[in-house]
PDB file of C-alpha atoms in Angstrom:
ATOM      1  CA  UNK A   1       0.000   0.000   0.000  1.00 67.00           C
ATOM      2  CA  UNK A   2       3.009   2.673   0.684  1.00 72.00           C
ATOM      3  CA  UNK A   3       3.665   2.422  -3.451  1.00 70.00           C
ATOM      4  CA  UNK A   4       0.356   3.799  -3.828  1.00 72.00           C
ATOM      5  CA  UNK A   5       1.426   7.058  -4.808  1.00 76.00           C
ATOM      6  CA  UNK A   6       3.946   5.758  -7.477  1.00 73.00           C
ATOM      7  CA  UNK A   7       2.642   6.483 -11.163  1.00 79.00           C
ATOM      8  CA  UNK A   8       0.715   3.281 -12.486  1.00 78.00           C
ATOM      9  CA  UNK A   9       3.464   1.941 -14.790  1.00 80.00           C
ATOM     10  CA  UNK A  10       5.410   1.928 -11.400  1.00 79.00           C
ATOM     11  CA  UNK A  11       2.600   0.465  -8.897  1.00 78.00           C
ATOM     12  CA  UNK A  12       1.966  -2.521 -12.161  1.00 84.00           C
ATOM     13  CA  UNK A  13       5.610  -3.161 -11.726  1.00 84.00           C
ATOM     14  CA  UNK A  14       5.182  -3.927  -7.994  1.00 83.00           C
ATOM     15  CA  UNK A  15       2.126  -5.948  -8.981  1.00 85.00           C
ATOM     16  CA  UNK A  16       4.082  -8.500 -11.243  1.00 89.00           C
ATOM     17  CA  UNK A  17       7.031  -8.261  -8.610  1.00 89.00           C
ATOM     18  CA  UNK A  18       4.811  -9.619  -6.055  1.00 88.00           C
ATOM     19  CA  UNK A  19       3.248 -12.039  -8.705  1.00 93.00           C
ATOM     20  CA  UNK A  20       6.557 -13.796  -8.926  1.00 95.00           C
ATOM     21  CA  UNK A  21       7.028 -13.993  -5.608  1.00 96.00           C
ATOM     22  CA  UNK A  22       3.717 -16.030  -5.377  1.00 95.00           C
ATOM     23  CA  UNK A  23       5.112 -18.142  -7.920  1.00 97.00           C
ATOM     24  CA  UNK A  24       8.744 -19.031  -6.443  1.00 97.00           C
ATOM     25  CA  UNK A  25       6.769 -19.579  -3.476  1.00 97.00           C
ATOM     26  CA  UNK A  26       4.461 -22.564  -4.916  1.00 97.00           C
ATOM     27  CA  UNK A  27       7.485 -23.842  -6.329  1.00 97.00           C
ATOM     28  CA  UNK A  28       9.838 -24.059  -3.028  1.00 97.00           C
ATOM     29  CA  UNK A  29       7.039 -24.321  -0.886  1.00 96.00           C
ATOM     30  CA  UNK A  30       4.340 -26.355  -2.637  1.00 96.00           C
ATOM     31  CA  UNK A  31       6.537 -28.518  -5.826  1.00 97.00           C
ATOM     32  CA  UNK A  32       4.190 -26.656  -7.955  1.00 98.00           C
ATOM     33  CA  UNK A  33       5.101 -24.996 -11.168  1.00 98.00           C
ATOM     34  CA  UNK A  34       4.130 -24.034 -14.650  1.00 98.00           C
ATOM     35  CA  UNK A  35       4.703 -24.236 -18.405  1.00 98.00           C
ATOM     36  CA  UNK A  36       2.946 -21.922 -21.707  1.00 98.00           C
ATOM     37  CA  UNK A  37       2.526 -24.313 -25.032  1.00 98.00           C
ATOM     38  CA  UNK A  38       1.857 -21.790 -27.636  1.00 98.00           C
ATOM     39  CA  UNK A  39       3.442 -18.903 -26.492  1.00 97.00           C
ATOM     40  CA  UNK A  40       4.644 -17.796 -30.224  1.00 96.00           C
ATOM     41  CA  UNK A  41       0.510 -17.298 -30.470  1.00 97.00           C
ATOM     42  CA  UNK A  42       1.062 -14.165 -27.585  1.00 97.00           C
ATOM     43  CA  UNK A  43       0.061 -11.209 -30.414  1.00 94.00           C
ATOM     44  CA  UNK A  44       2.688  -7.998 -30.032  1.00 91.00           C
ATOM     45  CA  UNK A  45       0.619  -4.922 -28.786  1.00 90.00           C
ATOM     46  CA  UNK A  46      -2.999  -4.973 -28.418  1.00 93.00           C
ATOM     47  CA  UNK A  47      -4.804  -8.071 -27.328  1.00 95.00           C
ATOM     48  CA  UNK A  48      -7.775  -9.942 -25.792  1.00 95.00           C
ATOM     49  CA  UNK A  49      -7.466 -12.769 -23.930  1.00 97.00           C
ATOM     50  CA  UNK A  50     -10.506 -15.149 -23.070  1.00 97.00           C
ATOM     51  CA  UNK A  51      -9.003 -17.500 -20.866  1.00 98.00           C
ATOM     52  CA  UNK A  52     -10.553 -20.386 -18.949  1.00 97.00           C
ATOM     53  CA  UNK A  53     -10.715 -19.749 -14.745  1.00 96.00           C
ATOM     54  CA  UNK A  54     -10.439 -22.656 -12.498  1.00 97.00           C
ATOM     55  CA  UNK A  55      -8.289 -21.326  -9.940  1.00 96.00           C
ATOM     56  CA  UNK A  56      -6.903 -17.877  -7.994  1.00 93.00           C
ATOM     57  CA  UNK A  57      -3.347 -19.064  -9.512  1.00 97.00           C
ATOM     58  CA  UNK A  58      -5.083 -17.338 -13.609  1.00 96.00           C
ATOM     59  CA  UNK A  59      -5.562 -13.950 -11.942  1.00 93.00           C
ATOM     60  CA  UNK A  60      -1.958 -13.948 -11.794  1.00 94.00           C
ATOM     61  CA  UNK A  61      -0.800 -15.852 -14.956  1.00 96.00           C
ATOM     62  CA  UNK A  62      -1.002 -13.509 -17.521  1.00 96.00           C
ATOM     63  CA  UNK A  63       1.569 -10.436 -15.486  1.00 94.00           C
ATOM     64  CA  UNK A  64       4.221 -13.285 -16.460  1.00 95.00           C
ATOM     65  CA  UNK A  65       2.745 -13.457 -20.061  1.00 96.00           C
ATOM     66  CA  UNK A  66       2.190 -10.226 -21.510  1.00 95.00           C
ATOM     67  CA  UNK A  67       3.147  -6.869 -21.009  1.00 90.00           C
ATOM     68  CA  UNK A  68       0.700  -4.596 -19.097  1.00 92.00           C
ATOM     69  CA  UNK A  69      -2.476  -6.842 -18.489  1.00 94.00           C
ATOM     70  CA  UNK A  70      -6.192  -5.339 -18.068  1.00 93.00           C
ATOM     71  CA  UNK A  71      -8.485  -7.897 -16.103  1.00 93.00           C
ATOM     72  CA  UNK A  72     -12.015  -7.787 -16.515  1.00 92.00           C
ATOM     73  CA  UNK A  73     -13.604  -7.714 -13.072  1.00 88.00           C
ATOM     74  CA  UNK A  74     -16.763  -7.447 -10.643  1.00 82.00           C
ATOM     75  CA  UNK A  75     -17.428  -4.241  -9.153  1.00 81.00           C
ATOM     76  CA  UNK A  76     -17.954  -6.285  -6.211  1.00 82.00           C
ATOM     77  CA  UNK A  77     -13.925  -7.032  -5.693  1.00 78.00           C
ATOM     78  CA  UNK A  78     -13.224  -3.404  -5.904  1.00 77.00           C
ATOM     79  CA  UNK A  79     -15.405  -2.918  -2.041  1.00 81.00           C
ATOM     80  CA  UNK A  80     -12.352  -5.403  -1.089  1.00 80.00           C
ATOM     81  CA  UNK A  81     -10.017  -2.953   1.142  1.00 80.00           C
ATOM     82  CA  UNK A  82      -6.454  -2.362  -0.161  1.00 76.00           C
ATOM     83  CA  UNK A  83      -6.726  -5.117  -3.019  1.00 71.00           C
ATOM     84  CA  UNK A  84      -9.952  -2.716  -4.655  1.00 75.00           C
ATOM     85  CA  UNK A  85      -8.006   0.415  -4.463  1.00 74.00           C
ATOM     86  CA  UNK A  86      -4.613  -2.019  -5.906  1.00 79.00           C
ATOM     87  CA  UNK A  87      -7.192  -2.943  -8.951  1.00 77.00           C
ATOM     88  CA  UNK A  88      -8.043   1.058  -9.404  1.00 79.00           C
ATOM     89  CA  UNK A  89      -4.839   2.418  -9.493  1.00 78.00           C
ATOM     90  CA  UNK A  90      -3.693   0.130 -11.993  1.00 79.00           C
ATOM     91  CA  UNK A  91      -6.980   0.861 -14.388  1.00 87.00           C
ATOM     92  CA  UNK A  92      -8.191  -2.438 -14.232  1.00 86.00           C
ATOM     93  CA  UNK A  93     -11.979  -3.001 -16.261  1.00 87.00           C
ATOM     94  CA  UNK A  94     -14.518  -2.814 -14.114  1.00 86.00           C
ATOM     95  CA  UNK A  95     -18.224  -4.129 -14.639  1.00 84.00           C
ATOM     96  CA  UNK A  96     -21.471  -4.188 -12.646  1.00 80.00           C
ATOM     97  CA  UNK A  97     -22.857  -7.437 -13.594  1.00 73.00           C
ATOM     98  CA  UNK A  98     -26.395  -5.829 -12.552  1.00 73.00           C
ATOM     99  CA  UNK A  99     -26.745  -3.202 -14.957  1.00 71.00           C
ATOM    100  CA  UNK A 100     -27.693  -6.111 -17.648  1.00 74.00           C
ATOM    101  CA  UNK A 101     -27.417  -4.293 -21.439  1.00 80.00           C
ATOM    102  CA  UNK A 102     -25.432  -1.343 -19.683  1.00 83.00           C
ATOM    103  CA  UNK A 103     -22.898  -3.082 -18.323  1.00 79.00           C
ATOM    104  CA  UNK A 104     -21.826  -4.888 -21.748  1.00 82.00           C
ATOM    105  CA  UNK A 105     -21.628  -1.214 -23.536  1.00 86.00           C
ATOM    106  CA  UNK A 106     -19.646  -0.208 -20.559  1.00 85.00           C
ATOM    107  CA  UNK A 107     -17.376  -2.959 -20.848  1.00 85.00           C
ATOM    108  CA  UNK A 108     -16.702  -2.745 -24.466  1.00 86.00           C
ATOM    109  CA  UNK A 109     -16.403   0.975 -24.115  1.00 89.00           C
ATOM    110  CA  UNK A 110     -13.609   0.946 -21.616  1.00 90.00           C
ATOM    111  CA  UNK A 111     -12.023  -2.156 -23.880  1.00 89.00           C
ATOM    112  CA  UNK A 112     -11.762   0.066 -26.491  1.00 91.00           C
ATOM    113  CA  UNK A 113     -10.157   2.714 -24.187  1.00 91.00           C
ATOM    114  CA  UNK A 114      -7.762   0.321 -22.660  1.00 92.00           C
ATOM    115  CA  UNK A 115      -6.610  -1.658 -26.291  1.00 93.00           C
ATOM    116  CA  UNK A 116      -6.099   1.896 -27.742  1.00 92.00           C
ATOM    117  CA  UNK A 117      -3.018   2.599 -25.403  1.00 92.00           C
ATOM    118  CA  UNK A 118      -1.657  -1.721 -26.396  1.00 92.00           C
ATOM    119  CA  UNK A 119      -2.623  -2.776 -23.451  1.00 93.00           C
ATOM    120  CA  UNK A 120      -4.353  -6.958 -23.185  1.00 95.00           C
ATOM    121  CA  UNK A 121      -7.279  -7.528 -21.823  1.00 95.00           C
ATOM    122  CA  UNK A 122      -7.582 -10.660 -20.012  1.00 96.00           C
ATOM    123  CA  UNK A 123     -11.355 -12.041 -20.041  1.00 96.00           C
ATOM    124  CA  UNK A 124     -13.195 -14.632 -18.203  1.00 96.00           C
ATOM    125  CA  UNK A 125     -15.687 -15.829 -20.290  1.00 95.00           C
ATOM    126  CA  UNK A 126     -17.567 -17.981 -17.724  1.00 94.00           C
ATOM    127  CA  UNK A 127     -17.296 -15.312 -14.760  1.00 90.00           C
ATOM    128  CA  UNK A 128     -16.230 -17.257 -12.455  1.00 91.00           C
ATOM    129  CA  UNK A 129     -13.674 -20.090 -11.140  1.00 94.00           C
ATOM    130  CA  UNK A 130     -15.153 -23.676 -12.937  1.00 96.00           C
ATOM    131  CA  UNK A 131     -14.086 -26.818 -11.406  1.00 95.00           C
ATOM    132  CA  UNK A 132     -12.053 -29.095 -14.254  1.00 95.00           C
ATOM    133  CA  UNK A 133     -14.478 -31.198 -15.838  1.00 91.00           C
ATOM    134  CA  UNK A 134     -17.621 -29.095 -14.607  1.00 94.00           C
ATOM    135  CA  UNK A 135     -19.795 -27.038 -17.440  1.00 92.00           C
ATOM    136  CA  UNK A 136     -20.931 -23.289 -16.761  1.00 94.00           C
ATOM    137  CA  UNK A 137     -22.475 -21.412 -20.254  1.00 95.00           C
ATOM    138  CA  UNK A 138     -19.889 -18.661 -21.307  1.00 95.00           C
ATOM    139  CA  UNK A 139     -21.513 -14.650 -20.647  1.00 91.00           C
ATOM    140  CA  UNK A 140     -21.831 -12.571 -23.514  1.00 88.00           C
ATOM    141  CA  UNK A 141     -19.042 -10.009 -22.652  1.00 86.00           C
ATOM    142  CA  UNK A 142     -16.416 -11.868 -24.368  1.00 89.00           C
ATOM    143  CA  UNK A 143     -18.814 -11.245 -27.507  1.00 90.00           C
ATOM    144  CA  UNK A 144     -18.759  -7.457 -26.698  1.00 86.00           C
ATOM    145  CA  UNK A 145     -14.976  -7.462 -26.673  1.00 83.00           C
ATOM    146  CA  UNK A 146     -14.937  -9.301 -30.061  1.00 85.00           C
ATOM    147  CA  UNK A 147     -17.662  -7.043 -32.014  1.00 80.00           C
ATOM    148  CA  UNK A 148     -16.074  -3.782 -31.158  1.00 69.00           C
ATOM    149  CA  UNK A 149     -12.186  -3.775 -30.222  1.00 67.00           C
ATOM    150  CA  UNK A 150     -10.402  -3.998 -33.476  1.00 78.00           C
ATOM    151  CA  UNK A 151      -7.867  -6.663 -32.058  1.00 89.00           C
ATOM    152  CA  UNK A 152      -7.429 -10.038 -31.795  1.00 94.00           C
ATOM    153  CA  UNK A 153      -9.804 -12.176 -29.551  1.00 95.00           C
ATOM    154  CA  UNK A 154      -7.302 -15.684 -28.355  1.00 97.00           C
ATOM    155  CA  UNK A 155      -8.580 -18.589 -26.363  1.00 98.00           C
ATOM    156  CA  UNK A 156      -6.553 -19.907 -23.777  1.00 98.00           C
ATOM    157  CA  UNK A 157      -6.800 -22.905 -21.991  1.00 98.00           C
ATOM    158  CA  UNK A 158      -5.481 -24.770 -18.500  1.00 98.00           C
ATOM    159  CA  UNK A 159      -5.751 -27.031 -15.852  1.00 98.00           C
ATOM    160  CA  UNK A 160      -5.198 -24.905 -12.846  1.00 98.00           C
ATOM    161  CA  UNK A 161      -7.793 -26.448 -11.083  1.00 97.00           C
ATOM    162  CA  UNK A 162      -6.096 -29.767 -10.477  1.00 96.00           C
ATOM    163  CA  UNK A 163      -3.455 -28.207  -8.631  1.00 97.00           C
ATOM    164  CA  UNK A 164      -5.074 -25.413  -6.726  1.00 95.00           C
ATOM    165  CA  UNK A 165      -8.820 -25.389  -6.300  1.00 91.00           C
ATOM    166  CA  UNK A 166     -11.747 -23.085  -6.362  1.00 84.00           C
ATOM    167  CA  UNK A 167     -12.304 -23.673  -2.913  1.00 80.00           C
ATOM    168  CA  UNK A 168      -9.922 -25.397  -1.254  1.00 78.00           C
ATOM    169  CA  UNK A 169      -6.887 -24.010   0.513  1.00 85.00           C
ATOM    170  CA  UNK A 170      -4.291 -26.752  -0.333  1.00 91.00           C
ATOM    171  CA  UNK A 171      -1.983 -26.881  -2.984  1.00 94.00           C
ATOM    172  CA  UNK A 172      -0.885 -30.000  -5.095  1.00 96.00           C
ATOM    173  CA  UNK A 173       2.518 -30.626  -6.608  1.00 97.00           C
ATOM    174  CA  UNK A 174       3.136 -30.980 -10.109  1.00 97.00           C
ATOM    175  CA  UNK A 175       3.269 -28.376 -13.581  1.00 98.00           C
ATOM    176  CA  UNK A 176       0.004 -26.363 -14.621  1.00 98.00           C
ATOM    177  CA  UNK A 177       0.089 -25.859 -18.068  1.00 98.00           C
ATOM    178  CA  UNK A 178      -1.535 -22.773 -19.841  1.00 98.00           C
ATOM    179  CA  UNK A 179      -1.972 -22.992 -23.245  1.00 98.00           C
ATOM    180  CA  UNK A 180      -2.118 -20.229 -25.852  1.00 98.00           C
ATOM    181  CA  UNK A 181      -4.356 -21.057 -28.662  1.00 98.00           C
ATOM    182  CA  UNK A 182      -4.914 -19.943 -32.471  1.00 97.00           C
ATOM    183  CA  UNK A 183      -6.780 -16.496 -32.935  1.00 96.00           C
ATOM    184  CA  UNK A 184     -10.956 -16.578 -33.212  1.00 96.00           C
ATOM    185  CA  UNK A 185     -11.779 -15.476 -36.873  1.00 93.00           C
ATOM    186  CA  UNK A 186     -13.125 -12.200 -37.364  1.00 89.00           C
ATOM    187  CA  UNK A 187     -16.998 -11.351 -38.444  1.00 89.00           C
ATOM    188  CA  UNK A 188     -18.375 -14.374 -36.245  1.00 92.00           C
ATOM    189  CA  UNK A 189     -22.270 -13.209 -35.323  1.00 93.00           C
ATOM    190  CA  UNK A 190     -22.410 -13.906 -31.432  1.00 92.00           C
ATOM    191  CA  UNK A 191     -23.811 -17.521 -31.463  1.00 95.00           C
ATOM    192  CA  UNK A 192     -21.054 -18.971 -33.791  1.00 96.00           C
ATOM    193  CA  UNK A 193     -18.694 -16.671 -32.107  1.00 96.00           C
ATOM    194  CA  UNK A 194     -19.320 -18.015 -28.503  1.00 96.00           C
ATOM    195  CA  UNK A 195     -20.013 -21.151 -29.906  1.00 96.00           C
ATOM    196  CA  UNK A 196     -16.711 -21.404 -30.914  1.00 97.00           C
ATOM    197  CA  UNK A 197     -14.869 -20.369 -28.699  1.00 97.00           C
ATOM    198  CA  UNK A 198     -16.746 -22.351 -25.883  1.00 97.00           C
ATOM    199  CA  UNK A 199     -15.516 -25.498 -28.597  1.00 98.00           C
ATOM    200  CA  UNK A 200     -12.078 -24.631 -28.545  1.00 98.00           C
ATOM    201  CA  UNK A 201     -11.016 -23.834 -24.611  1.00 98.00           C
ATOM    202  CA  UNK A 202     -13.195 -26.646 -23.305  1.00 98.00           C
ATOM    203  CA  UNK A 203     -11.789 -29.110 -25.688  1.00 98.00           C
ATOM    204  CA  UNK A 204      -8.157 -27.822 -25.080  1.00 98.00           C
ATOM    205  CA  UNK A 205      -8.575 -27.597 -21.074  1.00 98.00           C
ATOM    206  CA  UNK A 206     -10.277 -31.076 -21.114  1.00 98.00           C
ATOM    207  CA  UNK A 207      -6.845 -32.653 -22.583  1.00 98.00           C
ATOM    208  CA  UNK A 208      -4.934 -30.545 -20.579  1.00 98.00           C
ATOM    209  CA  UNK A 209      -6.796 -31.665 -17.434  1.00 97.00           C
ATOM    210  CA  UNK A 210      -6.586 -35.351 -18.843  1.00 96.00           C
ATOM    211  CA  UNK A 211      -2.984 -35.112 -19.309  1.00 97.00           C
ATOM    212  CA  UNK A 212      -2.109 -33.703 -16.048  1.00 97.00           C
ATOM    213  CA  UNK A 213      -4.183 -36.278 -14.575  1.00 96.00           C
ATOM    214  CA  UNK A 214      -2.453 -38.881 -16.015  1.00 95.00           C
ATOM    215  CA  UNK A 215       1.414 -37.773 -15.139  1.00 94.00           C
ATOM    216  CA  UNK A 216       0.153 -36.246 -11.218  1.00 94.00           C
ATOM    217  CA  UNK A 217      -2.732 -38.115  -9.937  1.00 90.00           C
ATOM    218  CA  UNK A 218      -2.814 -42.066 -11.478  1.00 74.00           C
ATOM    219  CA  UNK A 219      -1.907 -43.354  -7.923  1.00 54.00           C
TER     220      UNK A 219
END
């Protein structure tokens, strides 16, 4: 909280700082680490990210990834003391899931804003953390992001979940593996478009989750 009055560039610094901290720590402390497959897919400049959320460990993921992530987030977080005035000061995107059509033109209004200045936007198209293998229908502000930014739209997958769960404080050894997948094809309507994209993360997460699975948990 003392960095506070440092200029954003400065207070996101301290933000990824503290993000590999978290890291080294599951890896000394926990055996846990990670791996990207596809990272020549990361676009240079402007982005949007839809990525699939099964664990706390994603809202950290992509300050090692890309430059100077955006999150989409509930208002709700931001009434969270220090950590709401922490997503504030580094302009994170905001949205008030109950103010229905309003919220979506408010969302792909400050998208706009934040792509123009080649920033990524980091999306979670279900809204919440999803347990690996469980199904939850993906929100139409992905869709919004897609229809008006003028920049790519790329799925990513994981299997986060397996390793450190929605709900549970423990934390399992082993390698979470985030996976950067191919571009979504522009001038989708929004049913093909979600449709799509719903296709390609759950399939990819699925055989990541499989995989993992298979080399950490078979006993």
């Amino acid at each position: 909280w003392i960095l506070l009055p440092l200029p954003r560039a400065g207070f996101q610094g301290a933000i990824r700082a503290w993000q590999r901290s978290t890291f080294w720590g599951l890896r000394v402390l926990c055996g846990l680490t990670w791996e990207v497959r596809g990272r020549d897919r990361i676009p240079q400049g402007a982005a949007v990210f839809a990525c699939k959320h099964q664990s706390a460990w994603d809202t950290m993921a992509f300050y090692a990834l890309v430059a100077d992530p955006a999150y989409v987030l509930k208002k709700e977080l931001t009434r969270i003391p220090f950590w709401g005035w922490y997503a504030q000061k580094t302009r994170q995107i905001v949205v008030d899931r109950r103010a229905g059509m309003k919220a979506l033109k408010d969302l792909a209004a400050r998208a706009r804003e934040i792509l123009a200045t080649h920033r990524q936007v980091v999306i979670f198209p279900q809204g919440t953390r999803v347990a690996p293998g469980d199904r939850r229908a993906y929100q139409p502000g992905v869709y919004a992001n897609y229809d008006g930014a003028q920049a790519p739209v790329v799925p990513v997958a994981l299997n986060s979940g397996l390793f450190w769960g929605r709900r549970g404080f423990r934390k399992y050894p082993g390698v979470i593996t985030i996976e950067i997948l191919d571009p979504m094809p522009l001038g989708l309507d929004r049913k093909p478009f979600t449709a799509e994209l719903e296709r390609r993360i759950e399939a990819a997460s699925d055989r990541l989750v499989a995989e993992a699975r298979a080399k950490f948990f078979h006993a």
